[in-house]
Amino acid sequence: MQRRQIIVVGGGLAGTATALGLAAAGFDTLLAAPKAPEDTRSSAILGRSLAFLAELGVVDALGENKAPLAVMRIVDDLGRLFRAPTVEFKASQVGLSAFGINVLNADLARALEACVASTGNLEVRPLAARGLMLSDERAVVTLEDGTEIGADLVVAADGRRSPMREAAGIGSRQWSYPQTAIVLNVQHGRDHRSVSTEFHTRTGPFTQVPLPGRRSSIVWVEDPKLAELYVDLKPEKLETTIAEKMHWILGDVSIDGPIARYPLGGSRVERMTDARLALVGEAAHAFPPIGAQGLNLGLRDAEALVRLAEESRDDPGSRLMLRRYDAGRRGDVASRTAGVDLLNRSLLMGFLPGQIARSGTLAAMGLLPPLRQFAMREGLVPGAGFVGLPRSLRKWIGGQETGGDRVEEQRHRRN
């Protein structure tokens, strides 16, 4: 039987980043994953997730294929009695030049692949994993060609229907929303100025996120029946509809590439580990593309797992390490899942007290700079709302250091 220290199953963005991080930390790593189809969506990479990718050389490998996110704006477009004021979250208000970057998933996948190719102790096999056996002593993965490989640790990053999770008997709770996301990229007549705008509508968020040049990605959450009608419109009519949805803030738009639709739903597992097994990314949690949390949460899984494996180098799949990983990720996953779910449901809610509460929260953020800054720091790094942003984050995304940064970094690490 063949043997590796760590096997990562699943070649999506989170899985590949996890394998790359483990290999860069010196572990003999195998990435088992068929080549994924090209993904036309984009992802906003923020905070600690961006720092993790930067340390692995992925951000440099992206070159010019990324756009900074300097301002995030929320516009109440619900047309209801209690309308919240427009709120702008500016990275400069927390000492940063940008919150992070937005990048096409296909470009990010290529940058990850380039870094993988230059990493010596990482083997990639374009094969799916078909079997998994776990014990306290070791894990054994069976690939689709029948090869059995033993390992100290298996990382399941094989999606929300994870076969590895199912083989381990880890239960998950699934739910769906009465919504469909229309995802596409557009060119536009005016410069986006590194501003992302999220329009809150009665069917869900309509979000514009900058891409390089005069281009943006669009995530348009809509009623499923209406979504089907919209994607079947003639291109000229759809372009006009999109510009109207954005209130013409970027002028005329033209569709740039294919249009995709995704039914919205979420999932969460009862635990993120088993004997010699850790779950990462959508194998552990999934929710709608709202608030730029999905991939960022998966990358924070990866960063935490790599760090804890380094601290347990003699046995990276030990029971203690996995217990620490599960406990350490529980709060972040629970809070982000609940936050996205609450925001999405609040937009669909016709209940008047709920509308007032939502509008009041946004109004408070707009009027109270300390509350707004707390929300920005917490959105970038869990726990940073209380202790400030770590210096490592400022290093990677162009922040300005202050005299208290070193103290804040030490406090953040202790927490």
mmCIF file of C-alpha atoms in Angstrom:
data_model
loop_
_atom_site.group_PDB
_atom_site.id
_atom_site.type_symbol
_atom_site.label_atom_id
_atom_site.label_comp_id
_atom_site.label_asym_id
_atom_site.label_seq_id
_atom_site.Cartn_x
_atom_site.Cartn_y
_atom_site.Cartn_z
ATOM 1 C CA MET A 1 0.000 0.000 0.000
ATOM 2 C CA GLN A 2 1.219 3.480 -0.843
ATOM 3 C CA ARG A 3 1.487 6.084 1.910
ATOM 4 C CA ARG A 4 1.465 9.870 2.291
ATOM 5 C CA GLN A 5 1.387 12.074 5.362
ATOM 6 C CA ILE A 6 -1.725 13.928 4.189
ATOM 7 C CA ILE A 7 -4.262 13.346 1.417
ATOM 8 C CA VAL A 8 -6.519 16.196 0.289
ATOM 9 C CA VAL A 9 -9.597 15.029 -1.610
ATOM 10 C CA GLY A 10 -11.183 17.650 -3.865
ATOM 11 C CA GLY A 11 -9.587 20.050 -6.331
ATOM 12 C CA GLY A 12 -11.796 23.121 -5.958
ATOM 13 C CA LEU A 13 -10.349 26.430 -4.854
ATOM 14 C CA ALA A 14 -10.468 25.665 -1.112
ATOM 15 C CA GLY A 15 -9.142 22.118 -1.560
ATOM 16 C CA THR A 16 -6.254 23.154 -3.786
ATOM 17 C CA ALA A 17 -5.331 25.997 -1.426
ATOM 18 C CA THR A 18 -5.376 23.563 1.511
ATOM 19 C CA ALA A 19 -3.099 21.096 -0.280
ATOM 20 C CA LEU A 20 -0.754 23.898 -1.304
ATOM 21 C CA GLY A 21 -0.610 25.237 2.253
ATOM 22 C CA LEU A 22 0.117 21.821 3.748
ATOM 23 C CA ALA A 23 2.826 21.108 1.192
ATOM 24 C CA ALA A 24 4.383 24.542 1.756
ATOM 25 C CA ALA A 25 4.462 23.708 5.479
ATOM 26 C CA GLY A 26 6.619 20.679 4.650
ATOM 27 C CA PHE A 27 4.093 17.829 4.693
ATOM 28 C CA ASP A 28 4.236 15.054 2.098
ATOM 29 C CA THR A 29 0.865 15.801 0.492
ATOM 30 C CA LEU A 30 -1.279 14.177 -2.171
ATOM 31 C CA LEU A 31 -4.100 16.082 -3.880
ATOM 32 C CA ALA A 32 -6.640 13.658 -5.337
ATOM 33 C CA ALA A 33 -9.073 15.402 -7.653
ATOM 34 C CA PRO A 34 -10.259 15.223 -11.248
ATOM 35 C CA LYS A 35 -9.791 18.470 -13.145
ATOM 36 C CA ALA A 36 -12.732 20.739 -12.374
ATOM 37 C CA PRO A 37 -14.707 22.446 -15.162
ATOM 38 C CA GLU A 38 -13.933 26.129 -15.667
ATOM 39 C CA ASP A 39 -15.897 28.318 -13.284
ATOM 40 C CA THR A 40 -17.149 31.619 -14.745
ATOM 41 C CA ARG A 41 -18.008 33.098 -11.333
ATOM 42 C CA SER A 42 -15.815 35.468 -9.346
ATOM 43 C CA SER A 43 -14.856 35.580 -5.680
ATOM 44 C CA ALA A 44 -14.042 38.439 -3.349
ATOM 45 C CA ILE A 45 -11.049 37.406 -1.234
ATOM 46 C CA LEU A 46 -10.873 39.347 2.022
ATOM 47 C CA GLY A 47 -8.881 39.673 5.201
ATOM 48 C CA ARG A 48 -7.129 36.622 6.569
ATOM 49 C CA SER A 49 -8.037 34.599 3.476
ATOM 50 C CA LEU A 50 -6.116 37.035 1.289
ATOM 51 C CA ALA A 51 -3.120 36.955 3.625
ATOM 52 C CA PHE A 52 -3.117 33.141 3.494
ATOM 53 C CA LEU A 53 -3.096 33.112 -0.326
ATOM 54 C CA ALA A 54 -0.472 35.852 -0.448
ATOM 55 C CA GLU A 55 1.892 33.887 1.794
ATOM 56 C CA LEU A 56 1.590 30.943 -0.613
ATOM 57 C CA GLY A 57 2.494 33.125 -3.623
ATOM 58 C CA VAL A 58 -0.972 32.888 -5.163
ATOM 59 C CA VAL A 59 -1.682 36.622 -5.170
ATOM 60 C CA ASP A 60 1.584 37.301 -7.006
ATOM 61 C CA ALA A 61 0.698 34.543 -9.493
ATOM 62 C CA LEU A 62 -2.564 36.349 -10.269
ATOM 63 C CA GLY A 63 -0.635 39.275 -11.721
ATOM 64 C CA GLU A 64 -3.062 41.869 -13.080
ATOM 65 C CA ASN A 65 -6.029 39.490 -12.935
ATOM 66 C CA LYS A 66 -7.485 41.031 -9.797
ATOM 67 C CA ALA A 67 -9.296 44.183 -8.741
ATOM 68 C CA PRO A 68 -9.022 45.882 -5.334
ATOM 69 C CA LEU A 69 -12.126 46.366 -3.201
ATOM 70 C CA ALA A 70 -11.748 49.751 -1.539
ATOM 71 C CA VAL A 71 -15.399 50.547 -0.768
ATOM 72 C CA MET A 72 -18.397 48.315 -0.107
ATOM 73 C CA ARG A 73 -21.731 50.065 -0.382
ATOM 74 C CA ILE A 74 -25.191 48.834 0.670
ATOM 75 C CA VAL A 75 -28.238 50.413 -0.951
ATOM 76 C CA ASP A 76 -31.767 49.769 0.324
ATOM 77 C CA ASP A 77 -33.765 49.173 -2.856
ATOM 78 C CA LEU A 78 -36.695 47.380 -1.233
ATOM 79 C CA GLY A 79 -39.202 50.148 -1.852
ATOM 80 C CA ARG A 80 -40.778 49.632 1.570
ATOM 81 C CA LEU A 81 -42.117 52.111 4.108
ATOM 82 C CA PHE A 82 -39.001 52.105 6.294
ATOM 83 C CA ARG A 83 -36.058 52.702 3.967
ATOM 84 C CA ALA A 84 -32.545 52.434 5.352
ATOM 85 C CA PRO A 85 -29.979 55.054 4.311
ATOM 86 C CA THR A 86 -27.188 54.047 1.963
ATOM 87 C CA VAL A 87 -24.171 52.869 3.969
ATOM 88 C CA GLU A 88 -20.575 52.933 2.693
ATOM 89 C CA PHE A 89 -17.855 50.834 4.281
ATOM 90 C CA LYS A 90 -14.478 52.334 3.325
ATOM 91 C CA ALA A 91 -11.270 50.367 3.825
ATOM 92 C CA SER A 92 -9.451 53.621 4.616
ATOM 93 C CA GLN A 93 -11.562 53.939 7.775
ATOM 94 C CA VAL A 94 -9.791 50.895 9.249
ATOM 95 C CA GLY A 95 -6.347 51.864 7.972
ATOM 96 C CA LEU A 96 -6.328 49.750 4.793
ATOM 97 C CA SER A 97 -6.022 50.630 1.133
ATOM 98 C CA ALA A 98 -8.518 47.854 0.281
ATOM 99 C CA PHE A 99 -10.553 45.181 2.035
ATOM 100 C CA GLY A 100 -9.221 42.635 -0.434
ATOM 101 C CA ILE A 101 -9.523 41.707 -4.083
ATOM 102 C CA ASN A 102 -12.103 40.362 -6.498
ATOM 103 C CA VAL A 103 -10.931 37.748 -8.976
ATOM 104 C CA LEU A 104 -12.479 35.430 -11.521
ATOM 105 C CA ASN A 105 -12.546 31.902 -10.143
ATOM 106 C CA ALA A 106 -10.966 30.609 -13.350
ATOM 107 C CA ASP A 107 -8.023 32.999 -12.919
ATOM 108 C CA LEU A 108 -7.663 32.033 -9.260
ATOM 109 C CA ALA A 109 -7.671 28.346 -10.198
ATOM 110 C CA ARG A 110 -4.885 28.923 -12.726
ATOM 111 C CA ALA A 111 -2.824 30.868 -10.166
ATOM 112 C CA LEU A 112 -3.242 28.042 -7.654
ATOM 113 C CA GLU A 113 -2.229 25.479 -10.288
ATOM 114 C CA ALA A 114 0.903 27.484 -11.115
ATOM 115 C CA CYS A 115 1.908 27.506 -7.442
ATOM 116 C CA VAL A 116 1.139 23.786 -7.084
ATOM 117 C CA ALA A 117 3.367 23.019 -10.081
ATOM 118 C CA SER A 118 6.326 24.724 -8.390
ATOM 119 C CA THR A 119 5.859 22.967 -5.032
ATOM 120 C CA GLY A 120 8.132 19.964 -4.667
ATOM 121 C CA ASN A 121 6.398 17.764 -2.092
ATOM 122 C CA LEU A 122 2.872 17.982 -3.503
ATOM 123 C CA GLU A 123 1.670 15.258 -5.867
ATOM 124 C CA VAL A 124 -1.527 15.749 -7.879
ATOM 125 C CA ARG A 125 -3.513 12.780 -9.138
ATOM 126 C CA PRO A 126 -6.496 13.651 -11.366
ATOM 127 C CA LEU A 127 -8.580 10.847 -9.875
ATOM 128 C CA ALA A 128 -11.689 10.873 -7.696
ATOM 129 C CA ALA A 129 -11.662 9.171 -4.316
ATOM 130 C CA ARG A 130 -14.189 6.330 -4.114
ATOM 131 C CA GLY A 131 -13.585 4.831 -0.677
ATOM 132 C CA LEU A 132 -12.466 5.814 2.802
ATOM 133 C CA MET A 133 -11.578 3.759 5.872
ATOM 134 C CA LEU A 134 -10.807 5.485 9.162
ATOM 135 C CA SER A 135 -9.244 4.264 12.384
ATOM 136 C CA ASP A 136 -7.358 5.831 15.261
ATOM 137 C CA GLU A 137 -4.067 4.676 13.712
ATOM 138 C CA ARG A 138 -4.493 5.759 10.078
ATOM 139 C CA ALA A 139 -6.840 6.572 7.216
ATOM 140 C CA VAL A 140 -6.962 4.737 3.880
ATOM 141 C CA VAL A 141 -8.305 6.371 0.732
ATOM 142 C CA THR A 142 -9.229 4.289 -2.307
ATOM 143 C CA LEU A 143 -8.973 6.100 -5.632
ATOM 144 C CA GLU A 144 -11.180 5.346 -8.621
ATOM 145 C CA ASP A 145 -8.418 3.294 -10.262
ATOM 146 C CA GLY A 146 -8.372 0.982 -7.227
ATOM 147 C CA THR A 147 -5.182 2.376 -5.663
ATOM 148 C CA GLU A 148 -5.213 2.383 -1.864
ATOM 149 C CA ILE A 149 -3.200 5.051 -0.078
ATOM 150 C CA GLY A 150 -2.680 5.326 3.679
ATOM 151 C CA ALA A 151 -2.282 8.651 5.444
ATOM 152 C CA ASP A 152 -2.051 10.277 8.863
ATOM 153 C CA LEU A 153 -4.738 12.761 7.849
ATOM 154 C CA VAL A 154 -7.379 13.007 5.123
ATOM 155 C CA VAL A 155 -8.826 16.411 4.274
ATOM 156 C CA ALA A 156 -12.265 16.255 2.641
ATOM 157 C CA ALA A 157 -12.702 19.281 0.388
ATOM 158 C CA ASP A 158 -14.978 17.490 -2.078
ATOM 159 C CA GLY A 159 -18.011 19.756 -2.034
ATOM 160 C CA ARG A 160 -21.373 20.005 -0.324
ATOM 161 C CA ARG A 161 -22.297 16.435 -1.317
ATOM 162 C CA SER A 162 -18.923 15.194 -0.048
ATOM 163 C CA PRO A 163 -18.483 11.418 -0.568
ATOM 164 C CA MET A 164 -15.713 11.438 2.071
ATOM 165 C CA ARG A 165 -18.040 13.023 4.625
ATOM 166 C CA GLU A 166 -20.747 10.503 3.789
ATOM 167 C CA ALA A 167 -18.269 7.610 4.105
ATOM 168 C CA ALA A 168 -17.327 8.861 7.582
ATOM 169 C CA GLY A 169 -20.983 8.994 8.605
ATOM 170 C CA ILE A 170 -20.929 12.711 9.441
ATOM 171 C CA GLY A 171 -24.464 14.061 9.221
ATOM 172 C CA SER A 172 -25.346 17.376 7.610
ATOM 173 C CA ARG A 173 -28.386 19.631 7.643
ATOM 174 C CA GLN A 174 -29.459 20.932 4.231
ATOM 175 C CA TRP A 175 -31.884 23.736 3.475
ATOM 176 C CA SER A 176 -33.018 25.683 0.434
ATOM 177 C CA TYR A 177 -34.249 29.196 -0.300
ATOM 178 C CA PRO A 178 -36.979 30.248 -2.739
ATOM 179 C CA GLN A 179 -34.338 32.018 -4.810
ATOM 180 C CA THR A 180 -32.001 31.560 -7.758
ATOM 181 C CA ALA A 181 -28.702 33.390 -8.295
ATOM 182 C CA ILE A 182 -28.033 34.711 -11.808
ATOM 183 C CA VAL A 183 -24.263 35.069 -12.181
ATOM 184 C CA LEU A 184 -22.520 36.877 -15.046
ATOM 185 C CA ASN A 185 -19.840 39.435 -15.855
ATOM 186 C CA VAL A 186 -20.382 42.767 -17.592
ATOM 187 C CA GLN A 187 -18.467 45.605 -19.159
ATOM 188 C CA HIS A 188 -19.659 49.122 -18.369
ATOM 189 C CA GLY A 189 -19.221 52.693 -19.560
ATOM 190 C CA ARG A 190 -18.068 54.241 -16.292
ATOM 191 C CA ASP A 191 -15.176 53.393 -13.978
ATOM 192 C CA HIS A 192 -16.238 51.430 -10.880
ATOM 193 C CA ARG A 193 -13.481 53.147 -8.833
ATOM 194 C CA SER A 194 -12.954 49.941 -6.814
ATOM 195 C CA VAL A 195 -16.444 50.283 -5.311
ATOM 196 C CA SER A 196 -18.716 47.267 -4.844
ATOM 197 C CA THR A 197 -22.428 48.004 -4.520
ATOM 198 C CA GLU A 198 -25.005 45.647 -3.033
ATOM 199 C CA PHE A 199 -28.616 46.598 -3.750
ATOM 200 C CA HIS A 200 -31.032 44.996 -1.301
ATOM 201 C CA THR A 201 -34.198 44.109 -3.186
ATOM 202 C CA ARG A 202 -37.367 42.226 -2.259
ATOM 203 C CA THR A 203 -36.113 39.047 -3.933
ATOM 204 C CA GLY A 204 -32.594 39.219 -2.501
ATOM 205 C CA PRO A 205 -29.328 41.110 -3.061
ATOM 206 C CA PHE A 206 -28.285 42.402 -6.473
ATOM 207 C CA THR A 207 -24.508 42.800 -6.161
ATOM 208 C CA GLN A 208 -21.931 44.420 -8.438
ATOM 209 C CA VAL A 209 -18.285 43.631 -7.639
ATOM 210 C CA PRO A 210 -15.324 45.224 -9.483
ATOM 211 C CA LEU A 211 -13.139 43.290 -11.919
ATOM 212 C CA PRO A 212 -10.009 44.671 -13.642
ATOM 213 C CA GLY A 213 -10.732 47.512 -16.040
ATOM 214 C CA ARG A 214 -14.267 48.692 -16.674
ATOM 215 C CA ARG A 215 -15.681 45.302 -15.858
ATOM 216 C CA SER A 216 -17.681 43.899 -12.956
ATOM 217 C CA SER A 217 -19.136 40.626 -11.825
ATOM 218 C CA ILE A 218 -22.862 40.498 -11.071
ATOM 219 C CA VAL A 219 -24.614 38.233 -8.575
ATOM 220 C CA TRP A 220 -28.347 38.757 -9.001
ATOM 221 C CA VAL A 221 -30.568 36.901 -6.527
ATOM 222 C CA GLU A 222 -34.070 36.510 -7.924
ATOM 223 C CA ASP A 223 -37.305 34.552 -7.744
ATOM 224 C CA PRO A 224 -36.652 31.271 -9.625
ATOM 225 C CA LYS A 225 -39.447 31.797 -12.174
ATOM 226 C CA LEU A 226 -38.353 35.360 -12.885
ATOM 227 C CA ALA A 227 -34.721 34.251 -13.111
ATOM 228 C CA GLU A 228 -35.677 31.799 -15.846
ATOM 229 C CA LEU A 229 -37.397 34.585 -17.783
ATOM 230 C CA TYR A 230 -34.530 37.033 -17.351
ATOM 231 C CA VAL A 231 -31.815 34.719 -18.676
ATOM 232 C CA ASP A 232 -33.951 34.029 -21.762
ATOM 233 C CA LEU A 233 -34.223 37.737 -22.631
ATOM 234 C CA LYS A 234 -32.473 39.055 -25.708
ATOM 235 C CA PRO A 235 -29.005 40.318 -24.724
ATOM 236 C CA GLU A 236 -29.885 43.956 -25.394
ATOM 237 C CA LYS A 237 -32.955 43.804 -23.160
ATOM 238 C CA LEU A 238 -31.074 41.971 -20.393
ATOM 239 C CA GLU A 239 -28.272 44.560 -20.499
ATOM 240 C CA THR A 240 -30.793 47.374 -20.109
ATOM 241 C CA THR A 241 -32.448 45.528 -17.216
ATOM 242 C CA ILE A 242 -29.100 45.110 -15.453
ATOM 243 C CA ALA A 243 -28.237 48.789 -15.889
ATOM 244 C CA GLU A 244 -31.651 49.725 -14.482
ATOM 245 C CA LYS A 245 -31.138 47.387 -11.518
ATOM 246 C CA MET A 246 -27.923 49.301 -10.794
ATOM 247 C CA HIS A 247 -29.711 52.638 -11.274
ATOM 248 C CA TRP A 248 -27.254 53.393 -14.097
ATOM 249 C CA ILE A 249 -24.398 54.110 -11.657
ATOM 250 C CA LEU A 250 -21.945 52.546 -14.137
ATOM 251 C CA GLY A 251 -23.670 53.732 -17.301
ATOM 252 C CA ASP A 252 -24.487 51.347 -20.131
ATOM 253 C CA VAL A 253 -23.488 47.709 -19.661
ATOM 254 C CA SER A 254 -22.758 44.853 -22.035
ATOM 255 C CA ILE A 255 -22.693 41.181 -21.143
ATOM 256 C CA ASP A 256 -19.166 39.751 -21.040
ATOM 257 C CA GLY A 257 -19.242 35.948 -21.238
ATOM 258 C CA PRO A 258 -21.730 33.229 -20.273
ATOM 259 C CA ILE A 259 -24.655 33.509 -17.885
ATOM 260 C CA ALA A 260 -25.153 30.889 -15.167
ATOM 261 C CA ARG A 261 -27.962 30.127 -12.716
ATOM 262 C CA TYR A 262 -27.663 28.486 -9.318
ATOM 263 C CA PRO A 263 -30.507 27.523 -6.954
ATOM 264 C CA LEU A 264 -29.780 28.884 -3.505
ATOM 265 C CA GLY A 265 -29.446 26.727 -0.446
ATOM 266 C CA GLY A 266 -27.234 26.035 2.506
ATOM 267 C CA SER A 267 -25.810 23.243 4.601
ATOM 268 C CA ARG A 268 -23.966 22.716 7.846
ATOM 269 C CA VAL A 269 -22.431 19.589 9.363
ATOM 270 C CA GLU A 270 -22.830 18.226 12.871
ATOM 271 C CA ARG A 271 -19.042 18.175 13.278
ATOM 272 C CA MET A 272 -16.033 19.052 11.119
ATOM 273 C CA THR A 273 -13.838 16.076 12.023
ATOM 274 C CA ASP A 274 -13.730 12.333 12.531
ATOM 275 C CA ALA A 275 -10.832 9.997 13.264
ATOM 276 C CA ARG A 276 -8.018 11.083 10.904
ATOM 277 C CA LEU A 277 -10.452 13.236 8.890
ATOM 278 C CA ALA A 278 -11.035 17.007 8.640
ATOM 279 C CA LEU A 279 -13.665 18.773 6.535
ATOM 280 C CA VAL A 280 -12.850 21.962 4.640
ATOM 281 C CA GLY A 281 -14.934 24.344 2.533
ATOM 282 C CA GLU A 282 -18.331 23.301 1.215
ATOM 283 C CA ALA A 283 -17.880 19.786 2.568
ATOM 284 C CA ALA A 284 -18.405 21.473 5.951
ATOM 285 C CA HIS A 285 -20.612 24.486 5.212
ATOM 286 C CA ALA A 286 -22.404 26.148 2.321
ATOM 287 C CA PHE A 287 -24.669 29.159 1.983
ATOM 288 C CA PRO A 288 -25.801 31.745 -0.583
ATOM 289 C CA PRO A 289 -23.301 34.059 -2.354
ATOM 290 C CA ILE A 290 -24.073 36.946 -0.001
ATOM 291 C CA GLY A 291 -21.586 39.103 1.868
ATOM 292 C CA ALA A 292 -18.499 37.508 0.256
ATOM 293 C CA GLN A 293 -18.324 34.815 2.920
ATOM 294 C CA GLY A 294 -18.422 31.432 1.152
ATOM 295 C CA LEU A 295 -14.899 30.942 -0.215
ATOM 296 C CA ASN A 296 -13.414 33.141 2.514
ATOM 297 C CA LEU A 297 -14.805 30.788 5.137
ATOM 298 C CA GLY A 298 -13.292 27.800 3.294
ATOM 299 C CA LEU A 299 -9.905 29.501 3.053
ATOM 300 C CA ARG A 300 -10.018 30.256 6.775
ATOM 301 C CA ASP A 301 -10.663 26.530 7.297
ATOM 302 C CA ALA A 302 -7.540 25.837 5.249
ATOM 303 C CA GLU A 303 -5.408 28.388 7.084
ATOM 304 C CA ALA A 304 -6.472 27.056 10.493
ATOM 305 C CA LEU A 305 -5.861 23.437 9.500
ATOM 306 C CA VAL A 306 -2.377 24.167 8.157
ATOM 307 C CA ARG A 307 -1.439 26.091 11.293
ATOM 308 C CA LEU A 308 -2.668 23.369 13.643
ATOM 309 C CA ALA A 309 -1.028 20.618 11.592
ATOM 310 C CA GLU A 310 2.285 22.486 11.891
ATOM 311 C CA GLU A 311 1.820 22.573 15.660
ATOM 312 C CA SER A 312 1.282 18.791 15.626
ATOM 313 C CA ARG A 313 3.975 17.955 13.101
ATOM 314 C CA ASP A 314 4.806 14.524 14.510
ATOM 315 C CA ASP A 315 1.198 13.425 13.948
ATOM 316 C CA PRO A 316 -0.816 15.924 11.873
ATOM 317 C CA GLY A 317 -3.947 13.782 12.141
ATOM 318 C CA SER A 318 -3.884 13.280 15.900
ATOM 319 C CA ARG A 319 -7.084 13.300 17.908
ATOM 320 C CA LEU A 320 -5.938 16.411 19.808
ATOM 321 C CA MET A 321 -5.191 18.360 16.633
ATOM 322 C CA LEU A 322 -8.555 17.477 15.105
ATOM 323 C CA ARG A 323 -10.367 18.359 18.315
ATOM 324 C CA ARG A 324 -8.671 21.769 18.286
ATOM 325 C CA TYR A 325 -9.585 22.291 14.639
ATOM 326 C CA ASP A 326 -13.251 21.460 15.201
ATOM 327 C CA ALA A 327 -13.488 23.668 18.277
ATOM 328 C CA GLY A 328 -11.587 26.532 16.663
ATOM 329 C CA ARG A 329 -13.724 26.653 13.526
ATOM 330 C CA ARG A 330 -17.101 26.124 15.177
ATOM 331 C CA GLY A 331 -17.726 29.759 16.163
ATOM 332 C CA ASP A 332 -16.646 31.291 12.855
ATOM 333 C CA VAL A 333 -18.754 28.878 10.799
ATOM 334 C CA ALA A 334 -21.813 29.246 13.037
ATOM 335 C CA SER A 335 -21.720 33.051 13.133
ATOM 336 C CA ARG A 336 -21.181 33.493 9.375
ATOM 337 C CA THR A 337 -23.833 30.937 8.475
ATOM 338 C CA ALA A 338 -26.360 32.528 10.819
ATOM 339 C CA GLY A 339 -25.481 36.046 9.660
ATOM 340 C CA VAL A 340 -25.906 35.290 5.961
ATOM 341 C CA ASP A 341 -29.117 33.375 6.615
ATOM 342 C CA LEU A 342 -30.567 36.214 8.717
ATOM 343 C CA LEU A 343 -29.657 38.877 6.155
ATOM 344 C CA ASN A 344 -31.133 36.915 3.282
ATOM 345 C CA ARG A 345 -34.367 36.113 5.122
ATOM 346 C CA SER A 346 -34.722 39.703 6.316
ATOM 347 C CA LEU A 347 -34.939 40.863 2.701
ATOM 348 C CA LEU A 348 -37.766 38.423 2.011
ATOM 349 C CA MET A 349 -39.587 39.293 5.227
ATOM 350 C CA GLY A 350 -42.831 41.236 4.989
ATOM 351 C CA PHE A 351 -43.122 41.458 8.804
ATOM 352 C CA LEU A 352 -43.055 45.162 9.751
ATOM 353 C CA PRO A 353 -41.019 44.891 13.011
ATOM 354 C CA GLY A 354 -38.394 42.905 11.102
ATOM 355 C CA GLN A 355 -38.191 45.625 8.440
ATOM 356 C CA ILE A 356 -37.784 48.285 11.132
ATOM 357 C CA ALA A 357 -35.030 46.311 12.877
ATOM 358 C CA ARG A 358 -33.096 45.778 9.648
ATOM 359 C CA SER A 359 -33.403 49.440 8.603
ATOM 360 C CA GLY A 360 -32.431 50.587 12.088
ATOM 361 C CA THR A 361 -29.290 48.442 12.092
ATOM 362 C CA LEU A 362 -28.119 49.853 8.752
ATOM 363 C CA ALA A 363 -28.958 53.392 9.868
ATOM 364 C CA ALA A 364 -26.923 52.935 13.042
ATOM 365 C CA MET A 365 -23.925 51.731 11.040
ATOM 366 C CA GLY A 366 -24.210 54.745 8.764
ATOM 367 C CA LEU A 367 -24.425 57.220 11.655
ATOM 368 C CA LEU A 368 -21.965 55.678 14.146
ATOM 369 C CA PRO A 369 -18.366 55.338 12.873
ATOM 370 C CA PRO A 370 -17.243 53.057 15.760
ATOM 371 C CA LEU A 371 -20.041 50.590 14.986
ATOM 372 C CA ARG A 372 -19.215 50.712 11.271
ATOM 373 C CA GLN A 373 -15.522 50.150 11.960
ATOM 374 C CA PHE A 374 -16.348 47.246 14.274
ATOM 375 C CA ALA A 375 -18.400 45.618 11.485
ATOM 376 C CA MET A 376 -15.598 46.109 8.951
ATOM 377 C CA ARG A 377 -12.889 44.636 11.183
ATOM 378 C CA GLU A 378 -15.087 41.715 12.187
ATOM 379 C CA GLY A 379 -15.965 41.044 8.544
ATOM 380 C CA LEU A 380 -12.282 40.804 7.654
ATOM 381 C CA VAL A 381 -11.010 38.757 10.605
ATOM 382 C CA PRO A 382 -13.238 37.001 13.172
ATOM 383 C CA GLY A 383 -12.597 38.560 16.566
ATOM 384 C CA ALA A 384 -10.814 41.614 15.147
ATOM 385 C CA GLY A 385 -13.845 43.783 15.883
ATOM 386 C CA PHE A 386 -12.738 43.745 19.517
ATOM 387 C CA VAL A 387 -8.925 43.674 19.258
ATOM 388 C CA GLY A 388 -8.156 45.348 15.925
ATOM 389 C CA LEU A 389 -6.717 44.042 12.684
ATOM 390 C CA PRO A 390 -3.491 41.999 12.920
ATOM 391 C CA ARG A 391 -0.313 43.461 11.438
ATOM 392 C CA SER A 392 0.007 40.501 9.064
ATOM 393 C CA LEU A 393 -3.216 41.567 7.353
ATOM 394 C CA ARG A 394 -2.027 45.148 6.989
ATOM 395 C CA LYS A 395 1.179 43.847 5.428
ATOM 396 C CA TRP A 396 -0.594 41.958 2.663
ATOM 397 C CA ILE A 397 -3.273 44.459 1.703
ATOM 398 C CA GLY A 398 -1.485 47.739 2.037
ATOM 399 C CA GLY A 399 -2.622 48.964 5.431
ATOM 400 C CA GLN A 400 -0.976 51.751 7.370
ATOM 401 C CA GLU A 401 0.652 50.624 10.597
ATOM 402 C CA THR A 402 -0.024 52.516 13.804
ATOM 403 C CA GLY A 403 1.843 52.451 17.081
ATOM 404 C CA GLY A 404 -0.622 50.002 18.591
ATOM 405 C CA ASP A 405 -0.535 47.476 15.770
ATOM 406 C CA ARG A 406 2.042 45.188 17.374
ATOM 407 C CA VAL A 407 0.070 45.053 20.621
ATOM 408 C CA GLU A 408 -3.146 44.334 18.689
ATOM 409 C CA GLU A 409 -1.405 41.549 16.763
ATOM 410 C CA GLN A 410 -0.277 39.900 19.989
ATOM 411 C CA ARG A 411 -3.748 40.189 21.508
ATOM 412 C CA HIS A 412 -5.328 38.751 18.345
ATOM 413 C CA ARG A 413 -3.002 35.728 18.416
ATOM 414 C CA ARG A 414 -3.783 35.064 22.081
ATOM 415 C CA ASN A 415 -7.505 35.107 21.263
#
